[in-house]
Amino acid sequence: MASVTEVRDAADRIAANIEKVIEGKSAEVRLGLAVLLAEGHLLIEDVPGVGKTTYAKALARSIDCSVRRVQFTPDLLPSDVTGVSVYNAEDRDFEFKPGPVFANIVVGDEINRASPKTQSALLECMEERQVTVDGVTYPLEAPFMVLATQNPIDMEGTYPLPEAQRDRFTARISMGYPDRRAEIAMLDEHASVDPLVLLRAVSDATAVRSLIAGVRTVYVADPVKGYAVDLAVATRRSPEVRLGASPRAALHLLRAAKAWAALEGRDYVVPDDLQFLLVPVFAHRLLITAEAHVAGRSAADLLGRIISSTPIPGSNAGQR
């Protein structure tokens, strides 16, 4: 089991490796690492061409473990993701052929271009880390992370993710357009050769399992736990929200906060960690009312007001 210092140092190495490919997105890179170490799943949403898939591939290649990529399309079937039982004429029995979900990191590209039926094939594996086919359950090897990209739902040919599946993603991030300096650097470095080809792993599955074990030991004081619940309850009581944050959302917020604290070199969580992660962890789970949507208010706006109106535990909350 890694110490908090070892978690921070390893995360810094992985982040630096990813940033050889992704320019000017340090916060997004570290958020992805926090989700990985929190044993969660990451949803990357943005318009085409801003580096969603490149980021997912860079994170996957920075860790020497099994990686599979699935290109989601309208004709993709659930068995194309989970696997299928095929009849073996020699043995006169059915043989299970594992699908691409049997990997440490599964990159799901443009997940919202597949039908809801195919999207739901990921529900069991994302929550329970297992796959059931024809009544037989197959466990998935740790670490296991789904890195999914999606285009905004108003783009042509997309299907909104079901609420149950959005709730299984620990966090959602947006890459956004790079600033001028980062875009010039990208043009310079990517024009002649794809830096992904040159990227080498700086960690492996065994090391990541040790880092995850280290994150689990991060201390969370009772007032901080109560603060996480208060933030979740505030979303459920807001008149601008049709569907608030679930208990799973509060749990994911706490797990992500433990990972973020470790990335900062702390062995305890403070309220600032929860505030920083609230929008990435909660925003994609909330369904705001039609009135709020027409008024131009977003889930992120609502969460900002909840942060300012929810009482914060004492200044020493979180410390041992």
PDB file of C-alpha atoms in Angstrom:
ATOM      1  CA  MET A   1       0.000   0.000   0.000  1.00  0.00           C
ATOM      2  CA  ALA A   2       1.399   3.368  -1.042  1.00  0.00           C
ATOM      3  CA  SER A   3       1.757   6.290   1.351  1.00  0.00           C
ATOM      4  CA  VAL A   4       0.120   9.636   0.599  1.00  0.00           C
ATOM      5  CA  THR A   5       3.490  11.032  -0.444  1.00  0.00           C
ATOM      6  CA  GLU A   6       3.985   8.135  -2.867  1.00  0.00           C
ATOM      7  CA  VAL A   7       0.475   8.702  -4.263  1.00  0.00           C
ATOM      8  CA  ARG A   8       1.251  12.382  -4.883  1.00  0.00           C
ATOM      9  CA  ASP A   9       4.619  11.656  -6.512  1.00  0.00           C
ATOM     10  CA  ALA A  10       3.234   8.889  -8.752  1.00  0.00           C
ATOM     11  CA  ALA A  11       0.294  11.066  -9.791  1.00  0.00           C
ATOM     12  CA  ASP A  12       2.667  13.909 -10.655  1.00  0.00           C
ATOM     13  CA  ARG A  13       4.661  11.567 -12.915  1.00  0.00           C
ATOM     14  CA  ILE A  14       1.541  10.288 -14.681  1.00  0.00           C
ATOM     15  CA  ALA A  15       0.158  13.824 -15.082  1.00  0.00           C
ATOM     16  CA  ALA A  16       3.438  15.089 -16.538  1.00  0.00           C
ATOM     17  CA  ASN A  17       3.418  12.199 -18.985  1.00  0.00           C
ATOM     18  CA  ILE A  18      -0.141  12.946 -20.130  1.00  0.00           C
ATOM     19  CA  GLU A  19       0.681  16.637 -20.546  1.00  0.00           C
ATOM     20  CA  LYS A  20       3.268  15.708 -23.160  1.00  0.00           C
ATOM     21  CA  VAL A  21       0.224  15.115 -25.365  1.00  0.00           C
ATOM     22  CA  ILE A  22      -2.461  17.389 -23.884  1.00  0.00           C
ATOM     23  CA  GLU A  23      -1.378  21.037 -23.743  1.00  0.00           C
ATOM     24  CA  GLY A  24      -2.689  23.489 -21.153  1.00  0.00           C
ATOM     25  CA  LYS A  25      -5.186  21.211 -19.390  1.00  0.00           C
ATOM     26  CA  SER A  26      -3.485  20.512 -16.081  1.00  0.00           C
ATOM     27  CA  ALA A  27      -6.660  20.666 -13.959  1.00  0.00           C
ATOM     28  CA  GLU A  28      -8.551  18.286 -16.254  1.00  0.00           C
ATOM     29  CA  VAL A  29      -5.624  15.855 -16.294  1.00  0.00           C
ATOM     30  CA  ARG A  30      -5.450  15.759 -12.498  1.00  0.00           C
ATOM     31  CA  LEU A  31      -9.214  15.359 -12.190  1.00  0.00           C
ATOM     32  CA  GLY A  32      -8.988  12.274 -14.385  1.00  0.00           C
ATOM     33  CA  LEU A  33      -6.275  10.844 -12.153  1.00  0.00           C
ATOM     34  CA  ALA A  34      -8.377  11.548  -9.063  1.00  0.00           C
ATOM     35  CA  VAL A  35     -11.255   9.586 -10.592  1.00  0.00           C
ATOM     36  CA  LEU A  36      -8.933   6.683 -11.417  1.00  0.00           C
ATOM     37  CA  LEU A  37      -7.575   6.551  -7.851  1.00  0.00           C
ATOM     38  CA  ALA A  38     -11.110   6.871  -6.446  1.00  0.00           C
ATOM     39  CA  GLU A  39     -12.030   3.677  -8.357  1.00  0.00           C
ATOM     40  CA  GLY A  40     -14.517   5.614 -10.430  1.00  0.00           C
ATOM     41  CA  HIS A  41     -15.353   6.271 -14.063  1.00  0.00           C
ATOM     42  CA  LEU A  42     -14.863   9.447 -16.089  1.00  0.00           C
ATOM     43  CA  LEU A  43     -17.130  11.074 -18.666  1.00  0.00           C
ATOM     44  CA  ILE A  44     -15.488  13.603 -21.002  1.00  0.00           C
ATOM     45  CA  GLU A  45     -18.027  15.811 -22.787  1.00  0.00           C
ATOM     46  CA  ASP A  46     -17.261  18.448 -25.377  1.00  0.00           C
ATOM     47  CA  VAL A  47     -17.553  19.326 -29.039  1.00  0.00           C
ATOM     48  CA  PRO A  48     -15.569  17.280 -31.593  1.00  0.00           C
ATOM     49  CA  GLY A  49     -11.889  18.012 -32.121  1.00  0.00           C
ATOM     50  CA  VAL A  50     -10.808  19.362 -28.719  1.00  0.00           C
ATOM     51  CA  GLY A  51      -8.859  16.282 -27.592  1.00  0.00           C
ATOM     52  CA  LYS A  52     -11.383  14.114 -25.714  1.00  0.00           C
ATOM     53  CA  THR A  53     -10.223  10.819 -27.207  1.00  0.00           C
ATOM     54  CA  THR A  54      -6.575  11.890 -27.185  1.00  0.00           C
ATOM     55  CA  TYR A  55      -6.797  12.588 -23.457  1.00  0.00           C
ATOM     56  CA  ALA A  56      -8.454   9.224 -22.789  1.00  0.00           C
ATOM     57  CA  LYS A  57      -5.781   7.404 -24.810  1.00  0.00           C
ATOM     58  CA  ALA A  58      -2.944   9.342 -23.148  1.00  0.00           C
ATOM     59  CA  LEU A  59      -4.179   8.394 -19.676  1.00  0.00           C
ATOM     60  CA  ALA A  60      -4.579   4.777 -20.723  1.00  0.00           C
ATOM     61  CA  ARG A  61      -1.112   4.601 -22.312  1.00  0.00           C
ATOM     62  CA  SER A  62       0.547   6.197 -19.293  1.00  0.00           C
ATOM     63  CA  ILE A  63      -0.323   3.074 -17.310  1.00  0.00           C
ATOM     64  CA  ASP A  64       1.073  -0.267 -18.468  1.00  0.00           C
ATOM     65  CA  CYS A  65      -2.135  -2.285 -18.215  1.00  0.00           C
ATOM     66  CA  SER A  66      -4.750  -3.779 -20.522  1.00  0.00           C
ATOM     67  CA  VAL A  67      -6.623  -1.179 -22.573  1.00  0.00           C
ATOM     68  CA  ARG A  68      -9.514  -1.699 -24.998  1.00  0.00           C
ATOM     69  CA  ARG A  69     -11.280   0.899 -27.107  1.00  0.00           C
ATOM     70  CA  VAL A  70     -14.911   0.749 -28.231  1.00  0.00           C
ATOM     71  CA  GLN A  71     -16.258   3.043 -30.931  1.00  0.00           C
ATOM     72  CA  PHE A  72     -19.930   3.468 -30.093  1.00  0.00           C
ATOM     73  CA  THR A  73     -22.224   3.613 -33.119  1.00  0.00           C
ATOM     74  CA  PRO A  74     -26.020   3.338 -33.579  1.00  0.00           C
ATOM     75  CA  ASP A  75     -25.733  -0.294 -34.751  1.00  0.00           C
ATOM     76  CA  LEU A  76     -23.504  -1.466 -31.868  1.00  0.00           C
ATOM     77  CA  LEU A  77     -25.055  -4.339 -29.879  1.00  0.00           C
ATOM     78  CA  PRO A  78     -24.747  -5.018 -26.119  1.00  0.00           C
ATOM     79  CA  SER A  79     -22.894  -8.277 -26.880  1.00  0.00           C
ATOM     80  CA  ASP A  80     -20.305  -6.242 -28.830  1.00  0.00           C
ATOM     81  CA  VAL A  81     -19.385  -4.652 -25.489  1.00  0.00           C
ATOM     82  CA  THR A  82     -19.787  -7.417 -22.914  1.00  0.00           C
ATOM     83  CA  GLY A  83     -19.005 -10.506 -25.001  1.00  0.00           C
ATOM     84  CA  VAL A  84     -21.035 -13.428 -26.275  1.00  0.00           C
ATOM     85  CA  SER A  85     -21.311 -17.194 -25.848  1.00  0.00           C
ATOM     86  CA  VAL A  86     -20.396 -19.038 -29.064  1.00  0.00           C
ATOM     87  CA  TYR A  87     -21.124 -22.699 -29.749  1.00  0.00           C
ATOM     88  CA  ASN A  88     -17.952 -24.802 -30.001  1.00  0.00           C
ATOM     89  CA  ALA A  89     -18.637 -27.732 -32.326  1.00  0.00           C
ATOM     90  CA  GLU A  90     -15.617 -29.705 -31.090  1.00  0.00           C
ATOM     91  CA  ASP A  91     -16.562 -29.560 -27.410  1.00  0.00           C
ATOM     92  CA  ARG A  92     -20.302 -29.486 -28.163  1.00  0.00           C
ATOM     93  CA  ASP A  93     -20.685 -26.708 -25.664  1.00  0.00           C
ATOM     94  CA  PHE A  94     -20.952 -22.931 -25.576  1.00  0.00           C
ATOM     95  CA  GLU A  95     -17.720 -20.971 -25.079  1.00  0.00           C
ATOM     96  CA  PHE A  96     -17.685 -17.418 -23.768  1.00  0.00           C
ATOM     97  CA  LYS A  97     -15.803 -14.882 -25.881  1.00  0.00           C
ATOM     98  CA  PRO A  98     -15.028 -11.851 -23.688  1.00  0.00           C
ATOM     99  CA  GLY A  99     -15.863  -8.414 -25.078  1.00  0.00           C
ATOM    100  CA  PRO A 100     -13.739  -5.265 -24.896  1.00  0.00           C
ATOM    101  CA  VAL A 101     -15.081  -4.455 -21.422  1.00  0.00           C
ATOM    102  CA  PHE A 102     -12.663  -7.079 -20.052  1.00  0.00           C
ATOM    103  CA  ALA A 103      -9.743  -4.678 -19.640  1.00  0.00           C
ATOM    104  CA  ASN A 104      -8.284  -2.457 -16.938  1.00  0.00           C
ATOM    105  CA  ILE A 105      -9.154   0.705 -18.850  1.00  0.00           C
ATOM    106  CA  VAL A 106     -12.032   0.771 -21.326  1.00  0.00           C
ATOM    107  CA  VAL A 107     -12.125   3.778 -23.650  1.00  0.00           C
ATOM    108  CA  GLY A 108     -15.672   4.285 -24.898  1.00  0.00           C
ATOM    109  CA  ASP A 109     -15.542   6.772 -27.760  1.00  0.00           C
ATOM    110  CA  GLU A 110     -18.691   8.837 -28.448  1.00  0.00           C
ATOM    111  CA  ILE A 111     -20.737   6.748 -26.041  1.00  0.00           C
ATOM    112  CA  ASN A 112     -23.915   8.714 -26.706  1.00  0.00           C
ATOM    113  CA  ARG A 113     -23.985   7.706 -30.374  1.00  0.00           C
ATOM    114  CA  ALA A 114     -25.079   4.180 -29.391  1.00  0.00           C
ATOM    115  CA  SER A 115     -28.673   3.278 -28.591  1.00  0.00           C
ATOM    116  CA  PRO A 116     -29.842   3.298 -24.943  1.00  0.00           C
ATOM    117  CA  LYS A 117     -30.013  -0.514 -25.068  1.00  0.00           C
ATOM    118  CA  THR A 118     -26.294  -0.737 -25.823  1.00  0.00           C
ATOM    119  CA  GLN A 119     -25.410   2.010 -23.361  1.00  0.00           C
ATOM    120  CA  SER A 120     -27.131   0.004 -20.617  1.00  0.00           C
ATOM    121  CA  ALA A 121     -24.725  -2.899 -21.237  1.00  0.00           C
ATOM    122  CA  LEU A 122     -22.200  -0.937 -19.173  1.00  0.00           C
ATOM    123  CA  LEU A 123     -24.404  -0.520 -16.096  1.00  0.00           C
ATOM    124  CA  GLU A 124     -23.491  -3.749 -14.301  1.00  0.00           C
ATOM    125  CA  CYS A 125     -19.772  -3.613 -15.039  1.00  0.00           C
ATOM    126  CA  MET A 126     -19.429   0.041 -13.983  1.00  0.00           C
ATOM    127  CA  GLU A 127     -21.154  -0.424 -10.624  1.00  0.00           C
ATOM    128  CA  GLU A 128     -20.424  -4.039  -9.656  1.00  0.00           C
ATOM    129  CA  ARG A 129     -17.243  -4.629 -11.688  1.00  0.00           C
ATOM    130  CA  GLN A 130     -18.599  -7.820 -13.165  1.00  0.00           C
ATOM    131  CA  VAL A 131     -20.408  -8.983 -16.300  1.00  0.00           C
ATOM    132  CA  THR A 132     -23.272 -11.486 -16.417  1.00  0.00           C
ATOM    133  CA  VAL A 133     -23.873 -13.293 -19.706  1.00  0.00           C
ATOM    134  CA  ASP A 134     -26.294 -16.231 -20.084  1.00  0.00           C
ATOM    135  CA  GLY A 135     -26.633 -16.505 -16.325  1.00  0.00           C
ATOM    136  CA  VAL A 136     -22.873 -16.739 -15.675  1.00  0.00           C
ATOM    137  CA  THR A 137     -21.067 -13.927 -13.834  1.00  0.00           C
ATOM    138  CA  TYR A 138     -17.508 -12.997 -14.796  1.00  0.00           C
ATOM    139  CA  PRO A 139     -15.487 -10.669 -12.508  1.00  0.00           C
ATOM    140  CA  LEU A 140     -13.473  -7.777 -13.944  1.00  0.00           C
ATOM    141  CA  GLU A 141      -9.842  -7.332 -12.948  1.00  0.00           C
ATOM    142  CA  ALA A 142      -8.819  -4.334 -10.831  1.00  0.00           C
ATOM    143  CA  PRO A 143      -8.102  -1.587 -11.546  1.00  0.00           C
ATOM    144  CA  PHE A 144     -11.127  -1.083 -13.777  1.00  0.00           C
ATOM    145  CA  MET A 145     -12.109   2.265 -15.237  1.00  0.00           C
ATOM    146  CA  VAL A 146     -14.443   3.356 -18.021  1.00  0.00           C
ATOM    147  CA  LEU A 147     -13.198   6.473 -19.800  1.00  0.00           C
ATOM    148  CA  ALA A 148     -16.068   7.593 -22.000  1.00  0.00           C
ATOM    149  CA  THR A 149     -16.280  10.534 -24.359  1.00  0.00           C
ATOM    150  CA  GLN A 150     -19.493  12.075 -25.604  1.00  0.00           C
ATOM    151  CA  ASN A 151     -20.582  14.945 -27.789  1.00  0.00           C
ATOM    152  CA  PRO A 152     -23.082  17.506 -26.459  1.00  0.00           C
ATOM    153  CA  ILE A 153     -26.626  16.116 -26.678  1.00  0.00           C
ATOM    154  CA  ASP A 154     -27.749  18.788 -29.136  1.00  0.00           C
ATOM    155  CA  MET A 155     -25.313  17.449 -31.752  1.00  0.00           C
ATOM    156  CA  GLU A 156     -26.771  15.399 -34.617  1.00  0.00           C
ATOM    157  CA  GLY A 157     -27.040  11.620 -34.114  1.00  0.00           C
ATOM    158  CA  THR A 158     -26.689  11.535 -30.329  1.00  0.00           C
ATOM    159  CA  TYR A 159     -28.792   9.859 -27.629  1.00  0.00           C
ATOM    160  CA  PRO A 160     -28.947  11.279 -24.088  1.00  0.00           C
ATOM    161  CA  LEU A 161     -27.401   8.926 -21.540  1.00  0.00           C
ATOM    162  CA  PRO A 162     -29.993   7.375 -19.188  1.00  0.00           C
ATOM    163  CA  GLU A 163     -30.062   8.827 -15.674  1.00  0.00           C
ATOM    164  CA  ALA A 164     -28.904   5.504 -14.199  1.00  0.00           C
ATOM    165  CA  GLN A 165     -25.803   5.500 -16.375  1.00  0.00           C
ATOM    166  CA  ARG A 166     -24.911   9.161 -15.763  1.00  0.00           C
ATOM    167  CA  ASP A 167     -25.095   8.412 -12.047  1.00  0.00           C
ATOM    168  CA  ARG A 168     -22.426   5.726 -12.434  1.00  0.00           C
ATOM    169  CA  PHE A 169     -19.860   8.165 -13.782  1.00  0.00           C
ATOM    170  CA  THR A 170     -17.946   9.619 -10.854  1.00  0.00           C
ATOM    171  CA  ALA A 171     -17.212  12.881 -12.660  1.00  0.00           C
ATOM    172  CA  ARG A 172     -17.734  14.691 -15.936  1.00  0.00           C
ATOM    173  CA  ILE A 173     -15.187  17.095 -17.357  1.00  0.00           C
ATOM    174  CA  SER A 174     -15.048  19.266 -20.460  1.00  0.00           C
ATOM    175  CA  MET A 175     -11.778  19.796 -22.286  1.00  0.00           C
ATOM    176  CA  GLY A 176     -12.660  23.210 -23.700  1.00  0.00           C
ATOM    177  CA  TYR A 177     -10.671  25.043 -26.339  1.00  0.00           C
ATOM    178  CA  PRO A 178      -6.971  25.531 -25.582  1.00  0.00           C
ATOM    179  CA  ASP A 179      -5.576  29.012 -25.117  1.00  0.00           C
ATOM    180  CA  ARG A 180      -3.559  30.583 -27.926  1.00  0.00           C
ATOM    181  CA  ARG A 181      -0.152  29.507 -26.589  1.00  0.00           C
ATOM    182  CA  ALA A 182      -1.269  25.905 -26.018  1.00  0.00           C
ATOM    183  CA  GLU A 183      -2.870  25.695 -29.467  1.00  0.00           C
ATOM    184  CA  ILE A 184       0.291  26.973 -31.174  1.00  0.00           C
ATOM    185  CA  ALA A 185       2.340  24.410 -29.218  1.00  0.00           C
ATOM    186  CA  MET A 186      -0.126  21.711 -30.289  1.00  0.00           C
ATOM    187  CA  LEU A 187       0.220  22.689 -33.951  1.00  0.00           C
ATOM    188  CA  ASP A 188       3.996  22.625 -33.631  1.00  0.00           C
ATOM    189  CA  GLU A 189       4.232  19.254 -31.885  1.00  0.00           C
ATOM    190  CA  HIS A 190       1.401  17.363 -33.587  1.00  0.00           C
ATOM    191  CA  ALA A 191       2.037  18.486 -37.180  1.00  0.00           C
ATOM    192  CA  SER A 192       4.941  16.136 -37.887  1.00  0.00           C
ATOM    193  CA  VAL A 193       4.314  13.157 -35.591  1.00  0.00           C
ATOM    194  CA  ASP A 194       1.551  11.951 -33.289  1.00  0.00           C
ATOM    195  CA  PRO A 195       2.944  12.282 -29.722  1.00  0.00           C
ATOM    196  CA  LEU A 196       0.717   9.410 -28.625  1.00  0.00           C
ATOM    197  CA  VAL A 197       2.960   7.087 -30.618  1.00  0.00           C
ATOM    198  CA  LEU A 198       5.974   8.177 -28.568  1.00  0.00           C
ATOM    199  CA  LEU A 199       4.202   8.078 -25.194  1.00  0.00           C
ATOM    200  CA  ARG A 200       5.564   5.459 -22.805  1.00  0.00           C
ATOM    201  CA  ALA A 201       3.980   4.067 -19.647  1.00  0.00           C
ATOM    202  CA  VAL A 202       5.245   5.465 -16.344  1.00  0.00           C
ATOM    203  CA  SER A 203       3.189   3.171 -14.094  1.00  0.00           C
ATOM    204  CA  ASP A 204       1.476  -0.224 -14.206  1.00  0.00           C
ATOM    205  CA  ALA A 205      -1.605  -2.005 -12.889  1.00  0.00           C
ATOM    206  CA  THR A 206       0.149  -3.285  -9.753  1.00  0.00           C
ATOM    207  CA  ALA A 207       1.360   0.214  -8.853  1.00  0.00           C
ATOM    208  CA  VAL A 208      -2.105   1.692  -9.474  1.00  0.00           C
ATOM    209  CA  ARG A 209      -3.667  -0.889  -7.152  1.00  0.00           C
ATOM    210  CA  SER A 210      -1.177   0.173  -4.481  1.00  0.00           C
ATOM    211  CA  LEU A 211      -2.028   3.852  -5.043  1.00  0.00           C
ATOM    212  CA  ILE A 212      -5.749   3.098  -4.764  1.00  0.00           C
ATOM    213  CA  ALA A 213      -5.134   1.288  -1.472  1.00  0.00           C
ATOM    214  CA  GLY A 214      -3.245   4.339  -0.236  1.00  0.00           C
ATOM    215  CA  VAL A 215      -6.133   6.657  -1.157  1.00  0.00           C
ATOM    216  CA  ARG A 216      -8.546   4.510   0.855  1.00  0.00           C
ATOM    217  CA  THR A 217      -6.623   5.353   4.028  1.00  0.00           C
ATOM    218  CA  VAL A 218      -7.166   9.119   3.677  1.00  0.00           C
ATOM    219  CA  TYR A 219      -9.044  10.347   6.744  1.00  0.00           C
ATOM    220  CA  VAL A 220     -12.470  12.009   6.548  1.00  0.00           C
ATOM    221  CA  ALA A 221     -13.801  13.638   9.717  1.00  0.00           C
ATOM    222  CA  ASP A 222     -17.469  13.324  10.625  1.00  0.00           C
ATOM    223  CA  PRO A 223     -18.192  17.056  10.039  1.00  0.00           C
ATOM    224  CA  VAL A 224     -16.815  16.720   6.489  1.00  0.00           C
ATOM    225  CA  LYS A 225     -18.995  13.668   5.865  1.00  0.00           C
ATOM    226  CA  GLY A 226     -21.957  15.660   7.113  1.00  0.00           C
ATOM    227  CA  TYR A 227     -21.013  18.517   4.772  1.00  0.00           C
ATOM    228  CA  ALA A 228     -21.033  16.126   1.786  1.00  0.00           C
ATOM    229  CA  VAL A 229     -24.525  14.944   2.740  1.00  0.00           C
ATOM    230  CA  ASP A 230     -25.727  18.531   3.246  1.00  0.00           C
ATOM    231  CA  LEU A 231     -24.568  19.454  -0.260  1.00  0.00           C
ATOM    232  CA  ALA A 232     -26.389  16.468  -1.753  1.00  0.00           C
ATOM    233  CA  VAL A 233     -29.587  17.182   0.218  1.00  0.00           C
ATOM    234  CA  ALA A 234     -29.516  20.824  -0.905  1.00  0.00           C
ATOM    235  CA  THR A 235     -29.741  19.710  -4.549  1.00  0.00           C
ATOM    236  CA  ARG A 236     -32.771  17.541  -3.763  1.00  0.00           C
ATOM    237  CA  ARG A 237     -34.596  20.392  -2.033  1.00  0.00           C
ATOM    238  CA  SER A 238     -33.907  23.040  -4.658  1.00  0.00           C
ATOM    239  CA  PRO A 239     -37.081  24.138  -6.515  1.00  0.00           C
ATOM    240  CA  GLU A 240     -34.994  24.417  -9.692  1.00  0.00           C
ATOM    241  CA  VAL A 241     -34.122  20.707  -9.734  1.00  0.00           C
ATOM    242  CA  ARG A 242     -36.331  17.836 -10.915  1.00  0.00           C
ATOM    243  CA  LEU A 243     -33.799  15.161  -9.949  1.00  0.00           C
ATOM    244  CA  GLY A 244     -31.198  15.872  -7.282  1.00  0.00           C
ATOM    245  CA  ALA A 245     -27.967  14.131  -6.321  1.00  0.00           C
ATOM    246  CA  SER A 246     -28.358  10.512  -5.213  1.00  0.00           C
ATOM    247  CA  PRO A 247     -26.687   8.879  -2.193  1.00  0.00           C
ATOM    248  CA  ARG A 248     -24.301   7.312  -4.720  1.00  0.00           C
ATOM    249  CA  ALA A 249     -23.372  10.838  -5.815  1.00  0.00           C
ATOM    250  CA  ALA A 250     -22.488  11.792  -2.227  1.00  0.00           C
ATOM    251  CA  LEU A 251     -20.377   8.637  -1.927  1.00  0.00           C
ATOM    252  CA  HIS A 252     -18.572   9.400  -5.194  1.00  0.00           C
ATOM    253  CA  LEU A 253     -17.948  12.967  -4.001  1.00  0.00           C
ATOM    254  CA  LEU A 254     -16.324  11.688  -0.821  1.00  0.00           C
ATOM    255  CA  ARG A 255     -14.195   9.108  -2.646  1.00  0.00           C
ATOM    256  CA  ALA A 256     -13.053  11.683  -5.195  1.00  0.00           C
ATOM    257  CA  ALA A 257     -12.237  14.111  -2.383  1.00  0.00           C
ATOM    258  CA  LYS A 258     -10.037  11.496  -0.705  1.00  0.00           C
ATOM    259  CA  ALA A 259      -8.169  10.982  -3.973  1.00  0.00           C
ATOM    260  CA  TRP A 260      -7.829  14.738  -4.529  1.00  0.00           C
ATOM    261  CA  ALA A 261      -6.472  15.212  -1.016  1.00  0.00           C
ATOM    262  CA  ALA A 262      -3.871  12.493  -1.671  1.00  0.00           C
ATOM    263  CA  LEU A 263      -2.897  14.174  -4.947  1.00  0.00           C
ATOM    264  CA  GLU A 264      -2.317  17.342  -2.909  1.00  0.00           C
ATOM    265  CA  GLY A 265      -0.129  15.406  -0.455  1.00  0.00           C
ATOM    266  CA  ARG A 266      -2.630  15.415   2.423  1.00  0.00           C
ATOM    267  CA  ASP A 267      -3.840  12.408   4.397  1.00  0.00           C
ATOM    268  CA  TYR A 268      -7.135  14.106   5.310  1.00  0.00           C
ATOM    269  CA  VAL A 269     -10.029  15.730   3.429  1.00  0.00           C
ATOM    270  CA  VAL A 270     -11.012  19.367   3.959  1.00  0.00           C
ATOM    271  CA  PRO A 271     -14.261  21.121   2.912  1.00  0.00           C
ATOM    272  CA  ASP A 272     -12.403  22.903   0.082  1.00  0.00           C
ATOM    273  CA  ASP A 273     -11.889  19.518  -1.595  1.00  0.00           C
ATOM    274  CA  LEU A 274     -15.643  18.926  -1.690  1.00  0.00           C
ATOM    275  CA  GLN A 275     -16.312  22.424  -3.019  1.00  0.00           C
ATOM    276  CA  PHE A 276     -13.724  22.089  -5.779  1.00  0.00           C
ATOM    277  CA  LEU A 277     -15.118  18.723  -6.917  1.00  0.00           C
ATOM    278  CA  LEU A 278     -18.821  19.485  -6.529  1.00  0.00           C
ATOM    279  CA  VAL A 279     -19.485  20.611 -10.107  1.00  0.00           C
ATOM    280  CA  PRO A 280     -17.507  17.801 -11.842  1.00  0.00           C
ATOM    281  CA  VAL A 281     -19.125  15.157  -9.602  1.00  0.00           C
ATOM    282  CA  PHE A 282     -22.705  16.470  -9.296  1.00  0.00           C
ATOM    283  CA  ALA A 283     -23.537  18.599 -12.357  1.00  0.00           C
ATOM    284  CA  HIS A 284     -24.064  15.758 -14.862  1.00  0.00           C
ATOM    285  CA  ARG A 285     -26.422  13.958 -12.454  1.00  0.00           C
ATOM    286  CA  LEU A 286     -28.854  16.832 -11.917  1.00  0.00           C
ATOM    287  CA  LEU A 287     -31.984  17.406 -13.977  1.00  0.00           C
ATOM    288  CA  ILE A 288     -33.007  21.040 -13.749  1.00  0.00           C
ATOM    289  CA  THR A 289     -36.562  22.239 -14.320  1.00  0.00           C
ATOM    290  CA  ALA A 290     -37.750  23.551 -17.655  1.00  0.00           C
ATOM    291  CA  GLU A 291     -38.217  27.001 -16.114  1.00  0.00           C
ATOM    292  CA  ALA A 292     -34.600  27.126 -14.945  1.00  0.00           C
ATOM    293  CA  HIS A 293     -33.417  25.921 -18.347  1.00  0.00           C
ATOM    294  CA  VAL A 294     -35.428  28.595 -20.178  1.00  0.00           C
ATOM    295  CA  ALA A 295     -34.043  31.218 -17.811  1.00  0.00           C
ATOM    296  CA  GLY A 296     -30.531  30.186 -18.855  1.00  0.00           C
ATOM    297  CA  ARG A 297     -29.542  28.730 -15.485  1.00  0.00           C
ATOM    298  CA  SER A 298     -27.353  25.628 -15.580  1.00  0.00           C
ATOM    299  CA  ALA A 299     -26.626  22.893 -13.060  1.00  0.00           C
ATOM    300  CA  ALA A 300     -23.206  24.452 -12.472  1.00  0.00           C
ATOM    301  CA  ASP A 301     -24.841  27.789 -11.613  1.00  0.00           C
ATOM    302  CA  LEU A 302     -27.143  26.068  -9.139  1.00  0.00           C
ATOM    303  CA  LEU A 303     -24.257  24.210  -7.487  1.00  0.00           C
ATOM    304  CA  GLY A 304     -22.356  27.473  -7.116  1.00  0.00           C
ATOM    305  CA  ARG A 305     -25.270  28.936  -5.172  1.00  0.00           C
ATOM    306  CA  ILE A 306     -25.542  25.776  -3.060  1.00  0.00           C
ATOM    307  CA  ILE A 307     -21.858  26.077  -2.116  1.00  0.00           C
ATOM    308  CA  SER A 308     -22.345  29.690  -1.012  1.00  0.00           C
ATOM    309  CA  SER A 309     -25.495  28.947   1.013  1.00  0.00           C
ATOM    310  CA  THR A 310     -24.552  25.663   2.708  1.00  0.00           C
ATOM    311  CA  PRO A 311     -22.838  26.090   6.114  1.00  0.00           C
ATOM    312  CA  ILE A 312     -19.192  25.011   6.073  1.00  0.00           C
ATOM    313  CA  PRO A 313     -17.701  22.972   8.936  1.00  0.00           C
ATOM    314  CA  GLY A 314     -15.130  24.662  11.170  1.00  0.00           C
ATOM    315  CA  SER A 315     -11.753  25.719   9.777  1.00  0.00           C
ATOM    316  CA  ASN A 316     -10.019  22.696  11.356  1.00  0.00           C
ATOM    317  CA  ALA A 317     -12.568  20.184  10.047  1.00  0.00           C
ATOM    318  CA  GLY A 318     -10.938  17.252   8.359  1.00  0.00           C
ATOM    319  CA  GLN A 319      -7.627  17.368  10.198  1.00  0.00           C
ATOM    320  CA  ARG A 320      -6.801  14.559  12.539  1.00  0.00           C
TER     321      ARG A 320
END
